[in-house]
XYZ file of C-alpha atoms in Angstrom:
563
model
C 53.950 87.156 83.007
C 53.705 85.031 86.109
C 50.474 85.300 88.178
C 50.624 87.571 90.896
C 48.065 88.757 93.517
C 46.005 91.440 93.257
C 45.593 91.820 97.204
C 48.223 92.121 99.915
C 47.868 89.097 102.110
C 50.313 86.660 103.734
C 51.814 85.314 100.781
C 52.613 88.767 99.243
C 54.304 89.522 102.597
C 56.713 86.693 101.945
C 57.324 87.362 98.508
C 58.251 90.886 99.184
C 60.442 89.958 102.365
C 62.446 87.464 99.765
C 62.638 90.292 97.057
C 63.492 92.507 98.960
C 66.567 91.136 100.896
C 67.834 90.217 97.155
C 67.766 93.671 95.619
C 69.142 94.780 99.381
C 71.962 92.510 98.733
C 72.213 94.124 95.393
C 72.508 97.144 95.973
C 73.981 97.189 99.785
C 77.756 98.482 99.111
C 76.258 101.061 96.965
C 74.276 102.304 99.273
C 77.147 101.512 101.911
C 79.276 104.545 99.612
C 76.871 107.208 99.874
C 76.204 107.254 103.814
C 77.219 110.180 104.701
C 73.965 111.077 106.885
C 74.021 110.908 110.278
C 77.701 109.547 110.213
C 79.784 109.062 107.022
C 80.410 105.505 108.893
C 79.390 102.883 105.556
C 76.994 100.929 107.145
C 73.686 101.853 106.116
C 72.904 99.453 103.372
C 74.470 96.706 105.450
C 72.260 97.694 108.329
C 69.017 98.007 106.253
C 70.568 94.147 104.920
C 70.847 92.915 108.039
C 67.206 94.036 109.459
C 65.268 92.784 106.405
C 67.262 89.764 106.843
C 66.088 89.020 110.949
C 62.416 90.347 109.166
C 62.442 87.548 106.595
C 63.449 84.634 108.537
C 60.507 85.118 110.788
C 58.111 85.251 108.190
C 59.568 82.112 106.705
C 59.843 80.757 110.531
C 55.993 81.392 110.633
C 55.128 79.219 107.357
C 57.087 76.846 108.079
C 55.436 76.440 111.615
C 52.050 76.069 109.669
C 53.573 74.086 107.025
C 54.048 71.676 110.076
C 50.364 71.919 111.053
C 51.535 74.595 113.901
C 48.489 76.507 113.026
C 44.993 76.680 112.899
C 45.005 76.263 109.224
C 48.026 74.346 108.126
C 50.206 75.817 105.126
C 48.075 79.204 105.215
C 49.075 81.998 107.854
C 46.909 84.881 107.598
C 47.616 88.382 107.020
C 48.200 89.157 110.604
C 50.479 86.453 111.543
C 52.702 87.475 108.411
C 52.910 91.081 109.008
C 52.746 90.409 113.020
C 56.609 87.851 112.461
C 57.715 90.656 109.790
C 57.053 93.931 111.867
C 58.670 91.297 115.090
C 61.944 89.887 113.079
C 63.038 93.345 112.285
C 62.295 94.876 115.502
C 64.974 92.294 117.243
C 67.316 92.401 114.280
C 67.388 96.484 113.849
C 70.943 97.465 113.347
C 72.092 101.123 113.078
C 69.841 103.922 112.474
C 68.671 103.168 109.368
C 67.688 99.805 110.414
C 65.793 100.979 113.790
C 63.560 103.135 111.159
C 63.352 100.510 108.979
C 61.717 98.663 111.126
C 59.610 100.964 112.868
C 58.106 101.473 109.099
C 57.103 97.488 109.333
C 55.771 97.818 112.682
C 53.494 101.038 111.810
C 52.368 98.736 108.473
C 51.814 95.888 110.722
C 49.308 98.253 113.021
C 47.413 98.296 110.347
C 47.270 95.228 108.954
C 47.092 92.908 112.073
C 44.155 94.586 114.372
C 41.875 92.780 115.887
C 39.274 92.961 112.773
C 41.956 92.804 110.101
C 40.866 90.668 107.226
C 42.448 87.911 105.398
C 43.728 90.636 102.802
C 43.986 93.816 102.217
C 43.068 96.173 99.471
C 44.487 99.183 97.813
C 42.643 101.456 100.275
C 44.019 99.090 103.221
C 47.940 99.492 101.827
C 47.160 103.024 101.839
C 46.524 103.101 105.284
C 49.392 100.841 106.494
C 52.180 103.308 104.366
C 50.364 106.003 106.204
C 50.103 104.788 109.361
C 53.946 103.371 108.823
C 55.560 107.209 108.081
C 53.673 108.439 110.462
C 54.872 106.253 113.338
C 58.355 106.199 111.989
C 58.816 109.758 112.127
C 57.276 109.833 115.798
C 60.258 107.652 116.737
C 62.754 109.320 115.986
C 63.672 112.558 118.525
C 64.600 115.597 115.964
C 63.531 114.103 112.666
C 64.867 115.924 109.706
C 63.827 116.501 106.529
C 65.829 115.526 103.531
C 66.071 111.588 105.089
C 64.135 108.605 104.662
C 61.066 110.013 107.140
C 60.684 112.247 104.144
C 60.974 109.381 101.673
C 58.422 107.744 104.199
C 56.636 110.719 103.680
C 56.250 111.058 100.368
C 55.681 107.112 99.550
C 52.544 107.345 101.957
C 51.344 110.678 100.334
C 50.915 109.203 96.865
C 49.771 105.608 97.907
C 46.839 107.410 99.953
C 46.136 109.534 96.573
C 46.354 106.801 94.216
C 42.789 104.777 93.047
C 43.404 101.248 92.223
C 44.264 97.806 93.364
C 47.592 96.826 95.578
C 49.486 96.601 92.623
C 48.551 100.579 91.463
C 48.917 101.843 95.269
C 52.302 100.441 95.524
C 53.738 101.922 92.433
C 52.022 105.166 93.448
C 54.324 105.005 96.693
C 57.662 103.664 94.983
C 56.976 106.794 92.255
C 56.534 108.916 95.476
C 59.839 108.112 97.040
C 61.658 108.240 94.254
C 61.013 112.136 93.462
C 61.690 112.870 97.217
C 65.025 111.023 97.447
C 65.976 112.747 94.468
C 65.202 115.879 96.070
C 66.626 114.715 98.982
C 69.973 116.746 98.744
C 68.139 120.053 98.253
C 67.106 119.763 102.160
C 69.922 118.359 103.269
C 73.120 120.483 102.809
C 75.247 117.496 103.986
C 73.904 115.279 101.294
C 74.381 118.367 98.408
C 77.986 118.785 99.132
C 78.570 115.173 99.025
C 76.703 115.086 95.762
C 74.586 112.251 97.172
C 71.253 110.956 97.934
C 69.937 109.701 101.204
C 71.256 106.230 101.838
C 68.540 105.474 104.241
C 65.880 106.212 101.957
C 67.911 105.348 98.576
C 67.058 101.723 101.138
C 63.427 102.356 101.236
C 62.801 103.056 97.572
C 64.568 99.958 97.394
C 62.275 97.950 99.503
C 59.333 99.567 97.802
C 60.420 98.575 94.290
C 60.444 95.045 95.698
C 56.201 95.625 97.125
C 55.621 96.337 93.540
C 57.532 93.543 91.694
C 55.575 91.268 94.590
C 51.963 92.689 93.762
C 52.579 93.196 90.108
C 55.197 91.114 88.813
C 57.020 94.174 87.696
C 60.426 95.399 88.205
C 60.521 99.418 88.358
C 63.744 101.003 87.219
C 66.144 101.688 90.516
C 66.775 105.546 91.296
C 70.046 107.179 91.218
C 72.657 107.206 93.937
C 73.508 110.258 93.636
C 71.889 113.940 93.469
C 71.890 116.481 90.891
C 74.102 119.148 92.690
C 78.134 119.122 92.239
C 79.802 116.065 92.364
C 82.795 116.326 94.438
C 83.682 112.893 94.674
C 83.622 111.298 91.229
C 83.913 108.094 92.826
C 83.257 107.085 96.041
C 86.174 105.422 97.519
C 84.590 102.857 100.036
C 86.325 100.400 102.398
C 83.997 98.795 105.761
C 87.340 99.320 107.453
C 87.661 103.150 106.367
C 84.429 104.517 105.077
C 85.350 107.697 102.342
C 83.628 111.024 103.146
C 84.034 114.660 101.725
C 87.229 115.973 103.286
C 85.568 119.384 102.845
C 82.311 119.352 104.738
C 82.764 116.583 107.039
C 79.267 115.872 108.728
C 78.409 116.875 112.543
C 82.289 117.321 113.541
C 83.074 116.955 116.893
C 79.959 114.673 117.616
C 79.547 111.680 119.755
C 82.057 109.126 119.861
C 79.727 106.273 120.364
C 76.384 104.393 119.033
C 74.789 102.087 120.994
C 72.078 99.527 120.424
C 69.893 97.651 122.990
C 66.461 95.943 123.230
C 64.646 96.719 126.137
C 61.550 95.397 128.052
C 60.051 97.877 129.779
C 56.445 99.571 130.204
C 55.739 102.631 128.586
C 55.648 104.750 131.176
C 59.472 103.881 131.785
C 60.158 104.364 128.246
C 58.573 108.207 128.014
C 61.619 108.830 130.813
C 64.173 106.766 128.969
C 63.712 109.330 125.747
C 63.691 112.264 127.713
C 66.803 110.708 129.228
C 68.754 109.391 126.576
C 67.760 112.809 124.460
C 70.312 114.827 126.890
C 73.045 111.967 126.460
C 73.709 112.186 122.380
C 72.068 112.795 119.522
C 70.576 110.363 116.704
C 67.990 108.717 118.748
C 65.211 106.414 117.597
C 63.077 103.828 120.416
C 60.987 101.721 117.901
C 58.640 99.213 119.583
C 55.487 98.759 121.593
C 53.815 96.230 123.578
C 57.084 96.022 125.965
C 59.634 95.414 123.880
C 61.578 98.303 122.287
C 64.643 98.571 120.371
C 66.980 101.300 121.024
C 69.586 103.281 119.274
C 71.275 106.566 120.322
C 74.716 108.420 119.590
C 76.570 109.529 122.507
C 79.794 109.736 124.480
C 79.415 108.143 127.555
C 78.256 104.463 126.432
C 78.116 103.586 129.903
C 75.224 106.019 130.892
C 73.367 105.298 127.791
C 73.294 101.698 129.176
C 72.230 102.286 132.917
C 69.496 104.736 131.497
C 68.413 101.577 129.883
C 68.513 99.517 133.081
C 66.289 102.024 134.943
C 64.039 101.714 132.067
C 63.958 98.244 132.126
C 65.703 95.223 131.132
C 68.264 95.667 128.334
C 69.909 93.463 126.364
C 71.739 92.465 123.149
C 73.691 95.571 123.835
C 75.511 97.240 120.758
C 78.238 99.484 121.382
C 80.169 100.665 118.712
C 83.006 103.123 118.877
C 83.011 105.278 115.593
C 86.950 106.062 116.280
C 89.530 108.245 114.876
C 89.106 109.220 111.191
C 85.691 108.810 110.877
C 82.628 111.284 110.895
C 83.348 112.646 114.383
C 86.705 113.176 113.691
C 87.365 116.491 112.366
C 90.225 117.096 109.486
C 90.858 113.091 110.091
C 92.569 111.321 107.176
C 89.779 109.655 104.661
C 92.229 107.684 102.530
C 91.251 103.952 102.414
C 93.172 101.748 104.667
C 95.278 99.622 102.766
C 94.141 95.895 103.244
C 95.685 93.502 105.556
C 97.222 90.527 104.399
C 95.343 88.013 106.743
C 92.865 87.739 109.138
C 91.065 85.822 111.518
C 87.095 85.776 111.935
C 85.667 84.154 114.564
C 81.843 83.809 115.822
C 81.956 83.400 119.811
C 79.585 82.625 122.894
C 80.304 84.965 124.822
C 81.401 88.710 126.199
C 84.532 87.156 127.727
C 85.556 85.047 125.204
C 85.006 88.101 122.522
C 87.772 90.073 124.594
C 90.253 86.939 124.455
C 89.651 86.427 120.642
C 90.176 90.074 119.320
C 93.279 90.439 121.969
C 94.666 87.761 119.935
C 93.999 89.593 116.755
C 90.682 87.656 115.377
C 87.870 89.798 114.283
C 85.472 88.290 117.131
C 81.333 88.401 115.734
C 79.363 87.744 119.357
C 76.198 84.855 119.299
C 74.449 85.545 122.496
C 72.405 82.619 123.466
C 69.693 81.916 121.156
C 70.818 84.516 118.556
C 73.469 82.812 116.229
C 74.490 85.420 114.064
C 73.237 85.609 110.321
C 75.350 85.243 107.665
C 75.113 88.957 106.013
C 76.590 89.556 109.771
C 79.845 87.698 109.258
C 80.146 89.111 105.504
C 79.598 92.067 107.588
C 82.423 90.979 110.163
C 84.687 89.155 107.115
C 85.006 93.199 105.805
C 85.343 94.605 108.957
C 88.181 92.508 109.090
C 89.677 94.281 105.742
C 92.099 91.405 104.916
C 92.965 89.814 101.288
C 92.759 85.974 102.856
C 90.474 85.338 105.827
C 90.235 82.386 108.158
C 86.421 81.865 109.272
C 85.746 79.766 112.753
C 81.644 79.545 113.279
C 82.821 77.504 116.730
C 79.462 75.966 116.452
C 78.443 72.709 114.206
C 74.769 74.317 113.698
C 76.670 77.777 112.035
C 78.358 76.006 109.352
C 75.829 76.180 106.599
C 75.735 80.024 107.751
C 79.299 80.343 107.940
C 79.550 78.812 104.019
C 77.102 81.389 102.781
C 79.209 83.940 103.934
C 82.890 82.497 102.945
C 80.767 81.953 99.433
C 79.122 85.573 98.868
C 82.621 87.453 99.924
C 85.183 85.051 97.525
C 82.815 86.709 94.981
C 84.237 89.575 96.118
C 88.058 88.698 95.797
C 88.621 87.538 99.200
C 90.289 84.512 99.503
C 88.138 82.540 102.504
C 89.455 79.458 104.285
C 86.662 77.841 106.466
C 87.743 75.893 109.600
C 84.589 73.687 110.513
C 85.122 74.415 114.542
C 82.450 73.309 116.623
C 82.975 74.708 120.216
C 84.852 77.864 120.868
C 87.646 75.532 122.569
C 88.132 74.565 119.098
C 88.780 78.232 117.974
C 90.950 79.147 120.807
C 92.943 75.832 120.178
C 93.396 76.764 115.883
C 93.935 80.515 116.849
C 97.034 79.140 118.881
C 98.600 78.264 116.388
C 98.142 80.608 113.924
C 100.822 82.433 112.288
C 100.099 85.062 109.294
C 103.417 84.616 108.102
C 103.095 81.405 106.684
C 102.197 80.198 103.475
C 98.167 80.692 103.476
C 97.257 77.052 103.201
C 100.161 76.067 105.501
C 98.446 78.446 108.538
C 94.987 76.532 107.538
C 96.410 73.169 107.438
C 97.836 73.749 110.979
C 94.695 75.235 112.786
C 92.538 72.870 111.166
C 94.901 69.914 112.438
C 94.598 71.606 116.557
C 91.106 72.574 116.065
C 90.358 68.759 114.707
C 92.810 67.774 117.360
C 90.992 69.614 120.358
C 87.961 67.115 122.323
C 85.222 69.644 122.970
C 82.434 69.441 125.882
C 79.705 71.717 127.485
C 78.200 71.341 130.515
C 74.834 73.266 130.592
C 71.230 72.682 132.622
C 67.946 71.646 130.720
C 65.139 73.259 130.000
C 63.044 70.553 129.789
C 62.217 66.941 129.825
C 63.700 65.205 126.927
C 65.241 61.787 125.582
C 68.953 62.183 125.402
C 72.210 59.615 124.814
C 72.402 59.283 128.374
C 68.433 58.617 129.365
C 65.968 60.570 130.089
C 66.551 64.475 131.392
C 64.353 66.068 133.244
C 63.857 70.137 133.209
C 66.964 71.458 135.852
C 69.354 68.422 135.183
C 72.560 69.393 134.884
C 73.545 67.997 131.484
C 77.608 67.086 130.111
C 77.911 66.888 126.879
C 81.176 65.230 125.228
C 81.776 66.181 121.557
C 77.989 67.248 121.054
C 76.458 64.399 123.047
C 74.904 64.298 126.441
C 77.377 61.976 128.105
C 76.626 62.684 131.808
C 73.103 63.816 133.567
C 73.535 64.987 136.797
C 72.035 67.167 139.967
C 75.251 68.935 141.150
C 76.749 71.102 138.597
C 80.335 70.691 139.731
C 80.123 66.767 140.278
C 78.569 66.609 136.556
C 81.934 68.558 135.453
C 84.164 66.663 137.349
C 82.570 63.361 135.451
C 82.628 65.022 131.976
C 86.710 65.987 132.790
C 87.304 62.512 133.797
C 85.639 61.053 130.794
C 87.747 62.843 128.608
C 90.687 62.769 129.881
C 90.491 58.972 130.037
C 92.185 58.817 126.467
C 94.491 61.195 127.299
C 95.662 64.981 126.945
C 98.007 67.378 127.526
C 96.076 70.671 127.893
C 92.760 71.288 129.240
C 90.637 74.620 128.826
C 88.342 75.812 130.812
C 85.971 78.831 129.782
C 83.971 79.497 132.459
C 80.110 81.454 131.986
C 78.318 83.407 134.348
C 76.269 81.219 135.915
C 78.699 78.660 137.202
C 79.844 78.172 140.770
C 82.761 79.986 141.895
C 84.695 77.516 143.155
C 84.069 74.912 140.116
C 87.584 75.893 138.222
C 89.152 75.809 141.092
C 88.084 72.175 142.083
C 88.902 70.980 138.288
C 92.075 72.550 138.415
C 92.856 70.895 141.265
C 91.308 67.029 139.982
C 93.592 67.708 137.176
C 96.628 68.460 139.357
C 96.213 65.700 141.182
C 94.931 62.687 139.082
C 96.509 63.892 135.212
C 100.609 64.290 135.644
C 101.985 66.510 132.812
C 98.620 67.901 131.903
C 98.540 71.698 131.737
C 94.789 73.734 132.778
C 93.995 77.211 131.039
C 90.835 79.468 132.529
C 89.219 81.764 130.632
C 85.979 83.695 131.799
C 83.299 83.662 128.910
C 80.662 85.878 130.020
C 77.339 85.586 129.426
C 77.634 82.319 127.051
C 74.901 80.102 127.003
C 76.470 76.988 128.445
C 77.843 77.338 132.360
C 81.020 76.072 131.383
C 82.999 74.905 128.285
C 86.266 72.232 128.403
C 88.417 71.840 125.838
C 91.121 68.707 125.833
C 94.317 69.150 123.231
């Protein structure tokens, strides 16, 4: 049996971050097929994925920094700063409402763990403590808990741990036995979840990421719970589709409820965030504000999106805003058909910058997955997107050179799944737009890839965008508020006027030639700087054609594509 440690300190947080995501990924679609709680929607072991995921990569971001000799101890990060980047990553990654609680749970743990006299390590007594402390906090963010749900998994888990005796190891399998005889009881306090003949999928998740705390302190793997409860069974199988999630045609869950969730961080004092609940509690339904220290992460159900959003900007400052429209025949659709939708035969998946460019890629029929700036998308979020997309052959655009290691992962996990992926290395959304052109679904697969692939490959990109600071680039030295052009991932062009600096990146490219030029334009450029390219193109480039699209909030002030 491999060594393993007998106290909970930084390196047991990463080992349990790393197990768990794997036996998330595991068991994900299963617990995707028995969400029927709040809404039969089929995301919850997706969600869960995705938050452990954002929760992992900061602990590994924080050893890593030390690794580098970032910290006061290089290659050692203590307890706190492990638990502090854990509680942190899944905080900003939270998806869904299992996800928000999820991480709530690793903030309440991380209370604990990371105070101001927290040791090195903590005990059996101390893990106690933190599972307490964790249930506790998680059910206090939610509005109307309810029993039979993973707050009473929560519950239960922290019950035994404080009344077990022992090291880590024996206080962790006292919480993982815990919450697995209250998920399987689970359907006796929720009627939704005995008519489906189900368990909870959010805590069917949490017994999950406990048997993953004791494989990390112990070295043991415990034997996974059942899906599904002991009542009637009245789906023998449950037919499950991202696209069309399956739910019991007989007792469909909360009829008639809201149509929308939505999703936001927020920075905002506390004060502001005591009105925001009381707010957002008349709106909907489903809500959970996770978060402390000014920085909260919010999710609500509720019909009028746009007033769950300006509650948010009285609050404070929202932002990687979520709003997702559960639709007809779905959960809040009552008597809606719950056959699966039969797949499509091919589909386009494309990550882009920006809000604008978003609306132009799914009006052309891509499934669009949006990287705000600084937040490129993991890849369980386009597997996510890939079976959202519901097609037998998918086309995958990451529009970004630093996404296509990301964007592999993903085409790799879902051929596993019999989806046959074709990955279009596209570096710039101009690339995308340029291969989605000339896409046409009813060609021969590998005929449509060889032809966006050619335009994409065929398609000069270039950003123009301002520093942040001072740095050594292709072009000299920039200082912090230089407008910077960058040709085909370079910086060509450093500059003090935004417009002249675009003007000089457009005549630079066009200087080999062209015959269409794209402009997506971002929220912080000058009005009047399509307008004057436009017009240099006009008048200096005969037979050259100029597109304008408005990106949105997209990182870069302005993108320019050449074909």
């Amino acid at each position: 049996m491999p060594q393993v440690p007998q106290t909970f300190d930084a390196l047991a947080v990463r080992a349990w971050c790393g197990l768990a995501l794997d036996a998330l990924g595991r068991v994900r679609e299963e617990i995707d097929a028995i969400n029927v709680y709040p809404v039969a929607d089929g995301d919850t072991g997706t969600n869960l994925y995705l938050t452990l995921e954002s929760a992992a990569t900061a602990v590994e971001a924080v050893f890593a920094g030390h690794e580098a000799g970032g910290g006061g101890d290089p290659g050692r990060p203590t307890l706190a700063d492990a638990v502090r980047a854990m509680a942190h990553g899944a905080l900003i990654g939270a998806r869904g409402n299992s996800g928000t609680i999820l991480a709530q749970l690793l903030r309440g743990m991380a209370q604990v763990l990371a105070g101001d006299d927290a040791p090195a390590h903590a005990d059996g007594t101390g893990l106690g403590l933190a599972l307490r402390h964790a249930a506790d906090s998680a059910r206090q963010a939610v509005a109307h808990p309810v029993e039979g749900t993973v707050l009473t998994v929560a519950s239960a888990a922290a019950d035994a741990a404080g009344a077990a005796d022992g090291d880590c190891g024996a206080v962790a399998r006292a919480a993982y036995e815990g919450a697995c005889t209250a998920l399987a009881e689970t359907p006796d306090r929720l009627d939704v979840l005995r008519q489906a003949g189900v368990v909870d999928a959010g805590g069917r998740g949490l017994v999950t990421v406990l048997a993953a705390l004791v494989e990390s302190l112990t070295g043991e793997t415990p034997r996974g719970p059942a899906a599904r409860g002991p009542g009637p069974h009245p789906r023998a199988e449950v037919a499950h589709t991202v696209a069309a999630p399956c739910a019991d045609d007989d007792a469909p869950p909360r009829p008639g409820g809201p149509a929308f969730e939505v999703i936001y961080l927020l920075e905002a004092e506390d004060a502001a965030v005591a009105r925001l609940r009381e707010r957002l509690d008349s709106l909907g339904d489903s809500l959970v504000v996770v978060g402390g220290d000014g920085l909260w992460n919010v999710h609500v159900h509720v019909d009028d999106a746009g007033a769950a959003v300006e509650a948010g900007v009285e609050a404070g400052r929202p932002y990687r805003i979520r709003i997702t429209h559960f639709g007809a025949g779905d959960a809040h659709a009552p008597g809606a058909e719950r056959t699966p939708a039969e797949r499509v035969q091919r589909a386009v998946v494309a990550v882009v910058p920006g809000e604008g460019l978003a609306g132009l890629y799914t009006e052309a029929g891509a499934t669009a997955v949006l990287a705000r700036p600084g937040e490129p998308p993991a890849s369980g979020e386009l597997v996510q997107a890939v079976r959202r997309a519901h097609a037998r052959e998918v086309v995958l655009l990451p529009n970004d050179a630093e996404l296509r290691h990301t964007a592999a992962a993903a085409a790799e996990q879902v051929r596993a799944e019999g989806v046959r992926v074709a990955l279009i290395p596209t570096r710039s959304a101009v690339q995308g737009i340029a291969a989605l052109a000339v896409h046409e679904p009813e060609r021969r697969f590998d005929e449509d890839v060889v032809a966006m692939t050619s335009a994409a490959g065929a398609t000069r990109y270039a950003e123009v965008t301002v520093a942040e600071r001072q740095s050594w680039t292709m072009a000299g030295i920039c200082q912090a508020g230089d407008v910077l052009g960058l040709v085909d991932g370079d910086v060509a062009v450093i500059g003090q006027d935004l417009t002249e600096t675009a003007l000089a990146v457009l005549d630079r490219m066009l200087a080999a030639g062209g015959e269409l030029v794209t402009l997506v334009v971002g929220d912080g450029a000058p009005e009047s700087v399509a307008e004057r390219l436009q017009t240099r193109v006009r008048e200096a480039y005969l037979a050259v054609d100029t597109v304008v699209h408005h990106g949105g909030r997209q990182g870069s002030v302005l993108l320019i594509g050449v074909e």
